GROMACS .gro file of N, CA and C in nm:
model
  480
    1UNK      N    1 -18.153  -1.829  -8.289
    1UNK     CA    2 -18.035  -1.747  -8.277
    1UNK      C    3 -17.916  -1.820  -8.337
    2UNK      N    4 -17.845  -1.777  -8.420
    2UNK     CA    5 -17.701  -1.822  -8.481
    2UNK      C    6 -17.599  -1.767  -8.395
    3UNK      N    7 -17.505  -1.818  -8.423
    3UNK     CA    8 -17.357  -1.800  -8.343
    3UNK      C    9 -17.285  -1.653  -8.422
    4UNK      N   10 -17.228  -1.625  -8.425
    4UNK     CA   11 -17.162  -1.466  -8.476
    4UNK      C   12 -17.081  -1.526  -8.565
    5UNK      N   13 -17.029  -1.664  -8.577
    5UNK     CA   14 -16.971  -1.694  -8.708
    5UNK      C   15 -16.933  -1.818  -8.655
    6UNK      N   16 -16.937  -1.920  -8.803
    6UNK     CA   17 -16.889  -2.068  -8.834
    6UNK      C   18 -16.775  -2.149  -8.849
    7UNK      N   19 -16.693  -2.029  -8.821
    7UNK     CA   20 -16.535  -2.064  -8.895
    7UNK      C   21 -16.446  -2.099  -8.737
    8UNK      N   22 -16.550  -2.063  -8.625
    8UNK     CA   23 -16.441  -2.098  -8.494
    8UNK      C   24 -16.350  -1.966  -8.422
    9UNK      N   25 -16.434  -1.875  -8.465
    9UNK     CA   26 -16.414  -1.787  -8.398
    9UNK      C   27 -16.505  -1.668  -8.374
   10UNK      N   28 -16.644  -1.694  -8.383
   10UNK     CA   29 -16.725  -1.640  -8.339
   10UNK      C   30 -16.749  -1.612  -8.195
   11UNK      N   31 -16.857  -1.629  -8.134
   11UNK     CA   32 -16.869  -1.591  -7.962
   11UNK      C   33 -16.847  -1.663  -7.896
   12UNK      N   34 -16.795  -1.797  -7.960
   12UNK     CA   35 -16.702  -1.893  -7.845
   12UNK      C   36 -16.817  -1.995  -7.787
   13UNK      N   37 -16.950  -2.012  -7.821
   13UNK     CA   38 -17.012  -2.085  -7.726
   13UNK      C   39 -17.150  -2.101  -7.843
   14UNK      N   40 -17.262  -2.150  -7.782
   14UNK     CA   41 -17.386  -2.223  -7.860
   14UNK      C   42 -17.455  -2.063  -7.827
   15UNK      N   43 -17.546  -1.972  -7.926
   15UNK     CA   44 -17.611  -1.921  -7.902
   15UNK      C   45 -17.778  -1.936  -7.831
   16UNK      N   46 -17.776  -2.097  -7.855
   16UNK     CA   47 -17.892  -2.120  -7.770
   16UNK      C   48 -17.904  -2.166  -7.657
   17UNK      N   49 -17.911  -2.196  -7.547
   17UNK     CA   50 -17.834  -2.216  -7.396
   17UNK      C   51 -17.892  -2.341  -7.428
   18UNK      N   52 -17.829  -2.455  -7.337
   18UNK     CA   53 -17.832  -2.597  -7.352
   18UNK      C   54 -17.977  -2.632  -7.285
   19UNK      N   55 -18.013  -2.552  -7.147
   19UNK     CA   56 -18.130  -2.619  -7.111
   19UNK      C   57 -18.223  -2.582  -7.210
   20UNK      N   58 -18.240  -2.458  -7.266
   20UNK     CA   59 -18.361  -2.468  -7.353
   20UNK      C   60 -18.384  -2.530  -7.451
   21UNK      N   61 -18.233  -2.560  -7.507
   21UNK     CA   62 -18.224  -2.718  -7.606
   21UNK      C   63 -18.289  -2.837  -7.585
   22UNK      N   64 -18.296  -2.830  -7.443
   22UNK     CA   65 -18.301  -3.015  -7.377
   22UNK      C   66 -18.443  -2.992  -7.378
   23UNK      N   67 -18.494  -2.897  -7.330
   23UNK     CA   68 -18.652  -2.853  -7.261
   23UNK      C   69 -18.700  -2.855  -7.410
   24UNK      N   70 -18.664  -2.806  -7.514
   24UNK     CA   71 -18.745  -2.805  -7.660
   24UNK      C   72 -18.761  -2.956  -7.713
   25UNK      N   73 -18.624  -3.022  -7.697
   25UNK     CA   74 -18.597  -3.166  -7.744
   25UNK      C   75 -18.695  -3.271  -7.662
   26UNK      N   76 -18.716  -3.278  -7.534
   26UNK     CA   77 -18.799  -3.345  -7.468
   26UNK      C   78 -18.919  -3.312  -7.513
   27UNK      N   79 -19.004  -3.195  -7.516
   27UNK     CA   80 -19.119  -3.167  -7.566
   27UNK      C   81 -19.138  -3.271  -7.687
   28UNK      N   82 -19.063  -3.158  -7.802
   28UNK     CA   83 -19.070  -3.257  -7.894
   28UNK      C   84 -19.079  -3.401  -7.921
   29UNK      N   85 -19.003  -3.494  -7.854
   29UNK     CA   86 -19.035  -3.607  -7.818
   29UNK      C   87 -19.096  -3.654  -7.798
   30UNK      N   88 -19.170  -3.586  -7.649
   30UNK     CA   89 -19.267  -3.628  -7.597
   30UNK      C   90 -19.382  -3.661  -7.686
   31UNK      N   91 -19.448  -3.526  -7.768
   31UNK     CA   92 -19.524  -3.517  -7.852
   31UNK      C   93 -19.514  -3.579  -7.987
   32UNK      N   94 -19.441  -3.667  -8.028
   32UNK     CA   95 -19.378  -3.703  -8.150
   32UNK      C   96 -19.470  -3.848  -8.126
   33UNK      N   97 -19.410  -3.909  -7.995
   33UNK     CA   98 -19.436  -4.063  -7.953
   33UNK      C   99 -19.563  -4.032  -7.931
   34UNK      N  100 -19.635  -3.950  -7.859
   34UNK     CA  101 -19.755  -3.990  -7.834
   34UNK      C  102 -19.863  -3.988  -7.970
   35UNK      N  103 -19.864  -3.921  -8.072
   35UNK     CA  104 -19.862  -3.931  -8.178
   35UNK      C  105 -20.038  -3.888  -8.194
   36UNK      N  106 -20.033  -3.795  -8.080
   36UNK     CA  107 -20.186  -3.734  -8.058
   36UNK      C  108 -20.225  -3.633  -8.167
   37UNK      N  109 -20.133  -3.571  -8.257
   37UNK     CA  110 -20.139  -3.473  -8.309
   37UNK      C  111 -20.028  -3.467  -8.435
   38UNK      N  112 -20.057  -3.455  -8.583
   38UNK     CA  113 -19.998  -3.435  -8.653
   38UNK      C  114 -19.888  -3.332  -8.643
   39UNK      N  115 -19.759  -3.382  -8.671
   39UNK     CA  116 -19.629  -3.272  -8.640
   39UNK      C  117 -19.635  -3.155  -8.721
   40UNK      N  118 -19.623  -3.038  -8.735
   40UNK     CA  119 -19.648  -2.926  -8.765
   40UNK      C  120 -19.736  -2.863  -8.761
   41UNK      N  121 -19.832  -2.923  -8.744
   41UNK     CA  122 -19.950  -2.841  -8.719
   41UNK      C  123 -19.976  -2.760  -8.568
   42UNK      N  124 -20.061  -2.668  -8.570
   42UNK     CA  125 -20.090  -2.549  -8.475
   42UNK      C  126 -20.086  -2.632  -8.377
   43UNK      N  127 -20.179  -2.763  -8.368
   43UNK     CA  128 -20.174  -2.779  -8.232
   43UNK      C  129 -20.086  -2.813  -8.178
   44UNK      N  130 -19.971  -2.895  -8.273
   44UNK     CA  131 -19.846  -2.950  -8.226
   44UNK      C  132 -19.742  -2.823  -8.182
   45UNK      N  133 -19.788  -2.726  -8.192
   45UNK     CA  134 -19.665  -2.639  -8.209
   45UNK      C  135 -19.696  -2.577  -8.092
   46UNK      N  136 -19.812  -2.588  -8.066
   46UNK     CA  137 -19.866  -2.512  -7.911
   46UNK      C  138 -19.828  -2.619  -7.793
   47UNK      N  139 -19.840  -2.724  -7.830
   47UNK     CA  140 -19.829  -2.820  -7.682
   47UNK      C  141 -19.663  -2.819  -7.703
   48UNK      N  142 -19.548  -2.810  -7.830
   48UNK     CA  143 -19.448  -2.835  -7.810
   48UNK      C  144 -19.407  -2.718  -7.671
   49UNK      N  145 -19.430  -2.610  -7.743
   49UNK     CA  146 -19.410  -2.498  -7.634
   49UNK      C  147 -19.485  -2.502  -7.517
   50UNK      N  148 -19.640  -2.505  -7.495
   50UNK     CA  149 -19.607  -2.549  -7.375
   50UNK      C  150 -19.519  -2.635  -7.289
   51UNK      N  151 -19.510  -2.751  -7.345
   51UNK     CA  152 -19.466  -2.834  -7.238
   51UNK      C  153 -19.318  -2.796  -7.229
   52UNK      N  154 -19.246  -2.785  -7.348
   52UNK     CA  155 -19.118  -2.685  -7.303
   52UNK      C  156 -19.075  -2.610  -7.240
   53UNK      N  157 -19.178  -2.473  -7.231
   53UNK     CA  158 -19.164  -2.389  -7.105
   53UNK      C  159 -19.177  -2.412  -6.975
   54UNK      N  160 -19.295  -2.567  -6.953
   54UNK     CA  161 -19.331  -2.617  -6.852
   54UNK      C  162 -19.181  -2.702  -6.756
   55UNK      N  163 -19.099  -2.732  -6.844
   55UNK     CA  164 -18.968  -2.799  -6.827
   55UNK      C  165 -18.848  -2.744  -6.831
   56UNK      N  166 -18.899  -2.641  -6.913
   56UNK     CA  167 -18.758  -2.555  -6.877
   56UNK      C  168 -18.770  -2.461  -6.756
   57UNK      N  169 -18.848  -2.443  -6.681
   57UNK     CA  170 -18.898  -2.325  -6.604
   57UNK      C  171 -18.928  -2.454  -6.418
   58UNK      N  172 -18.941  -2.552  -6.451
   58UNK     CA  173 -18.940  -2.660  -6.352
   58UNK      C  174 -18.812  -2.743  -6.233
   59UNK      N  175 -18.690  -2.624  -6.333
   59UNK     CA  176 -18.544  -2.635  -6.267
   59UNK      C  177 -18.536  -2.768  -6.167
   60UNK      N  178 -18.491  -2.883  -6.285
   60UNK     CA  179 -18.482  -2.999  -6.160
   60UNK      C  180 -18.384  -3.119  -6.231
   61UNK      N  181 -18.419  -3.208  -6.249
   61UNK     CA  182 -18.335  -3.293  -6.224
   61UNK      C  183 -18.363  -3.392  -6.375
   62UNK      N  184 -18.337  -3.519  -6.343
   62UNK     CA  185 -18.380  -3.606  -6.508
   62UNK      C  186 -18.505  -3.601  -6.523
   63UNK      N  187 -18.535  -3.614  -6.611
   63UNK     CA  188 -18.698  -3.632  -6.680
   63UNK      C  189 -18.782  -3.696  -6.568
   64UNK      N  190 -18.686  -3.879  -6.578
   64UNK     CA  191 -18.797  -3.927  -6.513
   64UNK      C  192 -18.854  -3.907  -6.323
   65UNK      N  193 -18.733  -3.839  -6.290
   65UNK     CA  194 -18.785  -3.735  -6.153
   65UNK      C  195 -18.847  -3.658  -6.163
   66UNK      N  196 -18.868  -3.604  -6.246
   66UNK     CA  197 -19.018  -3.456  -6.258
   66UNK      C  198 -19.153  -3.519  -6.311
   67UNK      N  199 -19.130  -3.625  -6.349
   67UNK     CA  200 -19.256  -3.694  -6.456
   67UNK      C  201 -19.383  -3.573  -6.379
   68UNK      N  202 -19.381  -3.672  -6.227
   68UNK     CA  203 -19.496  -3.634  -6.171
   68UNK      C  204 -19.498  -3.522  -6.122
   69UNK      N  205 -19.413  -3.386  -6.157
   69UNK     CA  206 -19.394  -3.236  -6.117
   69UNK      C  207 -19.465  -3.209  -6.278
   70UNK      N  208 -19.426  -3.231  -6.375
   70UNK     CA  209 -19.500  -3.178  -6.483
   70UNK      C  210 -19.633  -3.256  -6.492
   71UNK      N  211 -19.654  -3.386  -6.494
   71UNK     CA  212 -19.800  -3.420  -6.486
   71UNK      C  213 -19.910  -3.293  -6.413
   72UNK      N  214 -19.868  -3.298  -6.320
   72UNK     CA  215 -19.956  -3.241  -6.199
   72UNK      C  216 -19.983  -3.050  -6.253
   73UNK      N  217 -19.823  -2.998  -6.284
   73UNK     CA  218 -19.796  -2.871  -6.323
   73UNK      C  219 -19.934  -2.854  -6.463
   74UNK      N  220 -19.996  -2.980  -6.530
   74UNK     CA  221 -20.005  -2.910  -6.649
   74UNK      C  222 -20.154  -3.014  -6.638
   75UNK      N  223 -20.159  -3.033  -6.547
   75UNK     CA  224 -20.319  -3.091  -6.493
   75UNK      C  225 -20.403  -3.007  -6.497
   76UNK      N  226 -20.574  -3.046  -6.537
   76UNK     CA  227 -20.634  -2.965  -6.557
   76UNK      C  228 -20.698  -2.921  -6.386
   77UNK      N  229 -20.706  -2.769  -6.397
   77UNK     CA  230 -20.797  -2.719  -6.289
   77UNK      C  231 -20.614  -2.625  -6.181
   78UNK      N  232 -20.482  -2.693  -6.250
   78UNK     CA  233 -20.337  -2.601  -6.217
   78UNK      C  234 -20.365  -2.473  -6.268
   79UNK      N  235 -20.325  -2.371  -6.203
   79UNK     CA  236 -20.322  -2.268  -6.217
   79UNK      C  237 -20.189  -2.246  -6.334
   80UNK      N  238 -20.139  -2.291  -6.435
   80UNK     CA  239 -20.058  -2.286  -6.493
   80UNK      C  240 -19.997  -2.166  -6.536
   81UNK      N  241 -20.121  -2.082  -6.562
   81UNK     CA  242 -20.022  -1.978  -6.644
   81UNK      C  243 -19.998  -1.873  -6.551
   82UNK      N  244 -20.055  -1.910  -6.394
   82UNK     CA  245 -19.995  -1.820  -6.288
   82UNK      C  246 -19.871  -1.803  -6.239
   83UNK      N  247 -19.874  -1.951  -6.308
   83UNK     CA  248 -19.732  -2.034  -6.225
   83UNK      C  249 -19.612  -1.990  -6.344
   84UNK      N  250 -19.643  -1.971  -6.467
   84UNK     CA  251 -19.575  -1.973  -6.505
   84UNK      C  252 -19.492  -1.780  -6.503
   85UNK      N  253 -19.619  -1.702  -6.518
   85UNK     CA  254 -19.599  -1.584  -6.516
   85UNK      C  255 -19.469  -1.564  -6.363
   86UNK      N  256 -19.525  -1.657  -6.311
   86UNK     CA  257 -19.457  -1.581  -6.172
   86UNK      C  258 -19.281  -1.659  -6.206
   87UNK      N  259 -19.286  -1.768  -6.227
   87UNK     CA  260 -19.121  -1.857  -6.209
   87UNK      C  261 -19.076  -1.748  -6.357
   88UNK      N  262 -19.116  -1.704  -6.425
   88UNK     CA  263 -19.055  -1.592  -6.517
   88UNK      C  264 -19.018  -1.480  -6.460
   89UNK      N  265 -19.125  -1.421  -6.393
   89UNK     CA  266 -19.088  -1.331  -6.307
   89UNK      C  267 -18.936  -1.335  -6.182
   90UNK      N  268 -18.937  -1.469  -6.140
   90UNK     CA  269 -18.854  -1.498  -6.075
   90UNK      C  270 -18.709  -1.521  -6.102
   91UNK      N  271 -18.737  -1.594  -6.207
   91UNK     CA  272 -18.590  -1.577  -6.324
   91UNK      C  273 -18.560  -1.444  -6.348
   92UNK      N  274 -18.626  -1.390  -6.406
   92UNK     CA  275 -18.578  -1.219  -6.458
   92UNK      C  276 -18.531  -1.149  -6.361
   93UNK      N  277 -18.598  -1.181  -6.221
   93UNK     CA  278 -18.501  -1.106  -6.115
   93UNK      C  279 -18.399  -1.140  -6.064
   94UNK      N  280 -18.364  -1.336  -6.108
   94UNK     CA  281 -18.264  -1.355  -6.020
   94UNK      C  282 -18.138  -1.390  -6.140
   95UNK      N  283 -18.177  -1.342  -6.283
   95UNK     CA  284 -18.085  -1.360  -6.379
   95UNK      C  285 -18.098  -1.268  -6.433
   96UNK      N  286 -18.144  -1.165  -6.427
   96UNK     CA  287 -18.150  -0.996  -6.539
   96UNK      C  288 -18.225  -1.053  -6.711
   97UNK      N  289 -18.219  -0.957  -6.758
   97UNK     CA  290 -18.289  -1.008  -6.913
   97UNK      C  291 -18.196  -1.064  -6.956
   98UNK      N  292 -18.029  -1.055  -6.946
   98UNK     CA  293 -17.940  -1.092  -7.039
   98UNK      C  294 -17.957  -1.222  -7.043
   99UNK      N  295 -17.999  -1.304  -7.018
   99UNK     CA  296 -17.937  -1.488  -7.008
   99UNK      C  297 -18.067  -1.517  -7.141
  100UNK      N  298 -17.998  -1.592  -7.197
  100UNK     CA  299 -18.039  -1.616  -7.290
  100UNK      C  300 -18.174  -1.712  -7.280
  101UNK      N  301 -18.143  -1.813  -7.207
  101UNK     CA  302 -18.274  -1.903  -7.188
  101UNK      C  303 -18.379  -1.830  -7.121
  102UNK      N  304 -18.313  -1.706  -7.085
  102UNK     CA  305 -18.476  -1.656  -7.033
  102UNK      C  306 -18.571  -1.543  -7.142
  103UNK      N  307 -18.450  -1.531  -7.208
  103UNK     CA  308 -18.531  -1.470  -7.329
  103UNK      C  309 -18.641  -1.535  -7.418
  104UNK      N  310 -18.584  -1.674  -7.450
  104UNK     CA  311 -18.635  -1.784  -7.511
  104UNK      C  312 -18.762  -1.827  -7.469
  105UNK      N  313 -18.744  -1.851  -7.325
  105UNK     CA  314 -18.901  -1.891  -7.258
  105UNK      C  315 -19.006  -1.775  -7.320
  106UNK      N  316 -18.948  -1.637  -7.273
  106UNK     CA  317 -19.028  -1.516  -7.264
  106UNK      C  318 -19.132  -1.483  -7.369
  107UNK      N  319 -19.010  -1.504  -7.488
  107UNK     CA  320 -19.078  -1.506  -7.610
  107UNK      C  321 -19.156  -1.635  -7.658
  108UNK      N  322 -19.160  -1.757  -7.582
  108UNK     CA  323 -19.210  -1.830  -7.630
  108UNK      C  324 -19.376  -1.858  -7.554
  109UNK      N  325 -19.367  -1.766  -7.422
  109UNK     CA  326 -19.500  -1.727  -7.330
  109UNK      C  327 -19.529  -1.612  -7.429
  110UNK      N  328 -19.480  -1.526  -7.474
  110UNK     CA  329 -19.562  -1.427  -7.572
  110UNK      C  330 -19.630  -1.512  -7.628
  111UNK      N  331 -19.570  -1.598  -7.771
  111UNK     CA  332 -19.619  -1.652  -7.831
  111UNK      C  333 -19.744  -1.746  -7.845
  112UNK      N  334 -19.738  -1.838  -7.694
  112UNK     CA  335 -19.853  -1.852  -7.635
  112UNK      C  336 -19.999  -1.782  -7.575
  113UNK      N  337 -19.963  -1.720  -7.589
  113UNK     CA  338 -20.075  -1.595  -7.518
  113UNK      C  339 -20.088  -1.544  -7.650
  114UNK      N  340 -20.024  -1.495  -7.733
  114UNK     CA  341 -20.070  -1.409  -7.847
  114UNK      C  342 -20.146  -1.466  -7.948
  115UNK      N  343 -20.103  -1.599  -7.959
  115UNK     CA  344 -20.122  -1.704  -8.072
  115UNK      C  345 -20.278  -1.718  -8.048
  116UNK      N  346 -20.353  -1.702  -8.123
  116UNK     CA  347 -20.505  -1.802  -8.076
  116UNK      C  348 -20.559  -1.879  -8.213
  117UNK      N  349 -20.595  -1.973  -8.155
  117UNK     CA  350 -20.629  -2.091  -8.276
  117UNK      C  351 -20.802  -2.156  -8.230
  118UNK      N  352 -20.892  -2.131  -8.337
  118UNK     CA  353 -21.024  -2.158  -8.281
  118UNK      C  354 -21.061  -2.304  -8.261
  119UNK      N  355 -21.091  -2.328  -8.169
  119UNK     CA  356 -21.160  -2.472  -8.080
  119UNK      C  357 -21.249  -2.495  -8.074
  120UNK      N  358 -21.298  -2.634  -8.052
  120UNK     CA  359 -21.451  -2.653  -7.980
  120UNK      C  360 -21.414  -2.595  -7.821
  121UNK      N  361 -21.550  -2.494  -7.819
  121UNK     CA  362 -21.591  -2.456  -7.650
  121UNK      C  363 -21.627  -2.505  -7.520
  122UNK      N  364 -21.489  -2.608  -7.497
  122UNK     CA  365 -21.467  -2.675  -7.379
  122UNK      C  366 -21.494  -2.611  -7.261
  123UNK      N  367 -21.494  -2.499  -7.233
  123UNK     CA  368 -21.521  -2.415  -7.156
  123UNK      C  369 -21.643  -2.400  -7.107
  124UNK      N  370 -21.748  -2.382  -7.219
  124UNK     CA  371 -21.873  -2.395  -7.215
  124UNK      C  372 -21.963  -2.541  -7.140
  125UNK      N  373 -21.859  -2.688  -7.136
  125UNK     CA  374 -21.955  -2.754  -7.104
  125UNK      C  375 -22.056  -2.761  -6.953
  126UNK      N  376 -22.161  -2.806  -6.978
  126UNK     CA  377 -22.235  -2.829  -6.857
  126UNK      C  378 -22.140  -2.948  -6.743
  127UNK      N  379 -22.221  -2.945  -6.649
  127UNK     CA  380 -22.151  -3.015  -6.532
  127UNK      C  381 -22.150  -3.201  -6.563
  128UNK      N  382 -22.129  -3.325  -6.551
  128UNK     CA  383 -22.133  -3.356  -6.615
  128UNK      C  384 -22.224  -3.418  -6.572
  129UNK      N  385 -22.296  -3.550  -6.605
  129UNK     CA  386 -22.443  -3.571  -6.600
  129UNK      C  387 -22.392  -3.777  -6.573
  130UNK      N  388 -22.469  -3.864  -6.527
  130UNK     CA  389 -22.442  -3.942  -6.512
  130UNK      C  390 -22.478  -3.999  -6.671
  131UNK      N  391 -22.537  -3.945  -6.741
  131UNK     CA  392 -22.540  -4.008  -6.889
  131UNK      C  393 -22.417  -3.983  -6.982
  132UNK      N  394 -22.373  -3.843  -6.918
  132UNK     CA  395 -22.215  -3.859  -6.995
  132UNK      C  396 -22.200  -3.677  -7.024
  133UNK      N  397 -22.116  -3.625  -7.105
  133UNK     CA  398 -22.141  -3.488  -7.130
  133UNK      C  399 -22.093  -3.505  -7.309
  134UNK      N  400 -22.184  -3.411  -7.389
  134UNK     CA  401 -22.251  -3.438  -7.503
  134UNK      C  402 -22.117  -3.291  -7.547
  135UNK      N  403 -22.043  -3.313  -7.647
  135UNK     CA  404 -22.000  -3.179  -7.629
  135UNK      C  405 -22.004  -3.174  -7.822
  136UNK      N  406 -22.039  -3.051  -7.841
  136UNK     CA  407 -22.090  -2.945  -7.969
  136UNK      C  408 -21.962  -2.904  -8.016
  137UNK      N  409 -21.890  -2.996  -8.075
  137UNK     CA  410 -21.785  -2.913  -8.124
  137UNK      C  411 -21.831  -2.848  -8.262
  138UNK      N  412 -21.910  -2.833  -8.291
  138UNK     CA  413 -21.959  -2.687  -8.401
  138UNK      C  414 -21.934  -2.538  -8.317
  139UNK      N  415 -21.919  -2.506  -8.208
  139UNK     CA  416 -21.972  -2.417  -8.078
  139UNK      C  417 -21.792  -2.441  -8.066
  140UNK      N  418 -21.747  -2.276  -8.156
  140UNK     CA  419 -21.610  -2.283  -8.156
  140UNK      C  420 -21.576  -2.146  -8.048
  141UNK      N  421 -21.500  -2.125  -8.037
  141UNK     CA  422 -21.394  -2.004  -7.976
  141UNK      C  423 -21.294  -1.993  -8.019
  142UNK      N  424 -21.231  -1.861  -8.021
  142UNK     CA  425 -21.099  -1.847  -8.052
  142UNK      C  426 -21.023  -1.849  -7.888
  143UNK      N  427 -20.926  -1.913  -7.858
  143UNK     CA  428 -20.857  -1.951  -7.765
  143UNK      C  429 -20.664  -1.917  -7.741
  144UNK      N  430 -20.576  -1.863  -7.600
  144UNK     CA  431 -20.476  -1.820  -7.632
  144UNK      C  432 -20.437  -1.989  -7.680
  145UNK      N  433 -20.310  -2.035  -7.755
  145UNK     CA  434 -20.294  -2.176  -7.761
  145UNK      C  435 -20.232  -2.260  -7.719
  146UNK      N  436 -20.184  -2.167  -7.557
  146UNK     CA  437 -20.184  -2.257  -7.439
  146UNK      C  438 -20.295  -2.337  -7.386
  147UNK      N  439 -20.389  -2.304  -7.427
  147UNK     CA  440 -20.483  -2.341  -7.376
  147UNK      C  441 -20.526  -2.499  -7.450
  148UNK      N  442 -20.492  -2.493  -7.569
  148UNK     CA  443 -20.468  -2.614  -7.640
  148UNK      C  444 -20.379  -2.692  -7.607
  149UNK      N  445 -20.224  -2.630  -7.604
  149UNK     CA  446 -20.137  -2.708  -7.615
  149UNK      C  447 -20.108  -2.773  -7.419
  150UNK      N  448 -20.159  -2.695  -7.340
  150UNK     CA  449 -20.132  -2.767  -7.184
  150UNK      C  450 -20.210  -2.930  -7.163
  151UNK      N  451 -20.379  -2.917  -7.264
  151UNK     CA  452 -20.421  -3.085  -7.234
  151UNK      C  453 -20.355  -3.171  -7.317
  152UNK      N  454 -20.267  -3.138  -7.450
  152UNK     CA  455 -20.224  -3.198  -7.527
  152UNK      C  456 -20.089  -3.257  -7.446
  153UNK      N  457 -20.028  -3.153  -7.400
  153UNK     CA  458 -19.889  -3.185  -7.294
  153UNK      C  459 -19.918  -3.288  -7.214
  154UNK      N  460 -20.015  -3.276  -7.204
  154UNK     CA  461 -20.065  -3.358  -7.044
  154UNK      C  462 -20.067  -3.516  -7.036
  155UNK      N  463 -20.190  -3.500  -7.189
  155UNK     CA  464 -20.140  -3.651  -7.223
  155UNK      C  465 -20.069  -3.709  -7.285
  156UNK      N  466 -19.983  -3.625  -7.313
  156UNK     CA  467 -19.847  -3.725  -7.383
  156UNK      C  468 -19.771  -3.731  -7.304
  157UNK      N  469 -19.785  -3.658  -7.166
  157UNK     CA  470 -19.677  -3.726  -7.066
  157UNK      C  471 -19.730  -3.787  -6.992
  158UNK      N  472 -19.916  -3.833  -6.988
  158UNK     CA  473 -19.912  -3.943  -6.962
  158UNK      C  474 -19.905  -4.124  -7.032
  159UNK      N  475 -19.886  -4.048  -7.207
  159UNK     CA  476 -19.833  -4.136  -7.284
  159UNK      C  477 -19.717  -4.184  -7.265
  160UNK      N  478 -19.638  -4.127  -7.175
  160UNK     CA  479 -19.497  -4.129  -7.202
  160UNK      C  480 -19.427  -4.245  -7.121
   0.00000   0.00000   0.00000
């Protein structure tokens, strides 16, 4: 979103609300240092947004006080995208559509859900075996790319 004009007298303020600035900028970061994933690419672009929405939608305090609210939030076997559907839900009722950062998330949970990028079928593995679990990444799926980008989040904030 741009401002209505450059000259200083447009709408008087940042068209992008500051937390979703901070919540995009931390992602980014996050994922930059851990250096799990080449920058631009699909997968990077899926864990940026996840973990963004995961932080912008976590309403709290400095980074390093939530560490272990987003660790846990984006752990495997969290109900994540329940959680997330619903604190959206919760925003929209207790801020209307107008606020801008909630537009931002909204569209950026579309984007997640809509987006699918094909994977090895993690889903598929067997239980795991004391010899180890053997996994076929030929044995692809197409996947939403939250689903990518939440283990990618995960460990770069436990890279972090």
């Amino acid at each position: 979103m741009r401002p209505e004009s450059t000259n200083g007298t447009g709408g008087g303020g940042l068209a992008v609300p500051m937390d979703w600035l901070c919540a995009e900028y931390l992602a980014d970061e996050l994922l930059r240092r851990s250096g799990l994933v080449e920058t631009g690419s699909l997968e990077y672009v899926a864990g940026r947004r996840t973990l963004a929405l995961t932080v912008y939608l976590s309403d709290g305090a400095a980074p390093e006080e939530q560490l272990d609210e987003w660790l846990d939030r984006t752990s495997y076997g969290h109900p994540w995208p329940e959680w997330v559907r619903a604190r959206l839900a919760a925003r929209r009722e207790r801020e209307g559509d107008g606020e801008p950062g909630l537009a931002l998330a909204l569209e950026t949970w579309r984007l997640l859900e809509d987006t699918q990028l094909l994977a090895a079928d993690l889903g598929a593995l067997p239980a795991p075996s004391a010899a180890g679990v053997a996994v076929d990444e030929s044995a692809r799926v197409w996947l939403p790319s939250w689903r990518l980008g939440l283990p990618l989040g995960h460990l770069s904030l436990h890279l972090y």
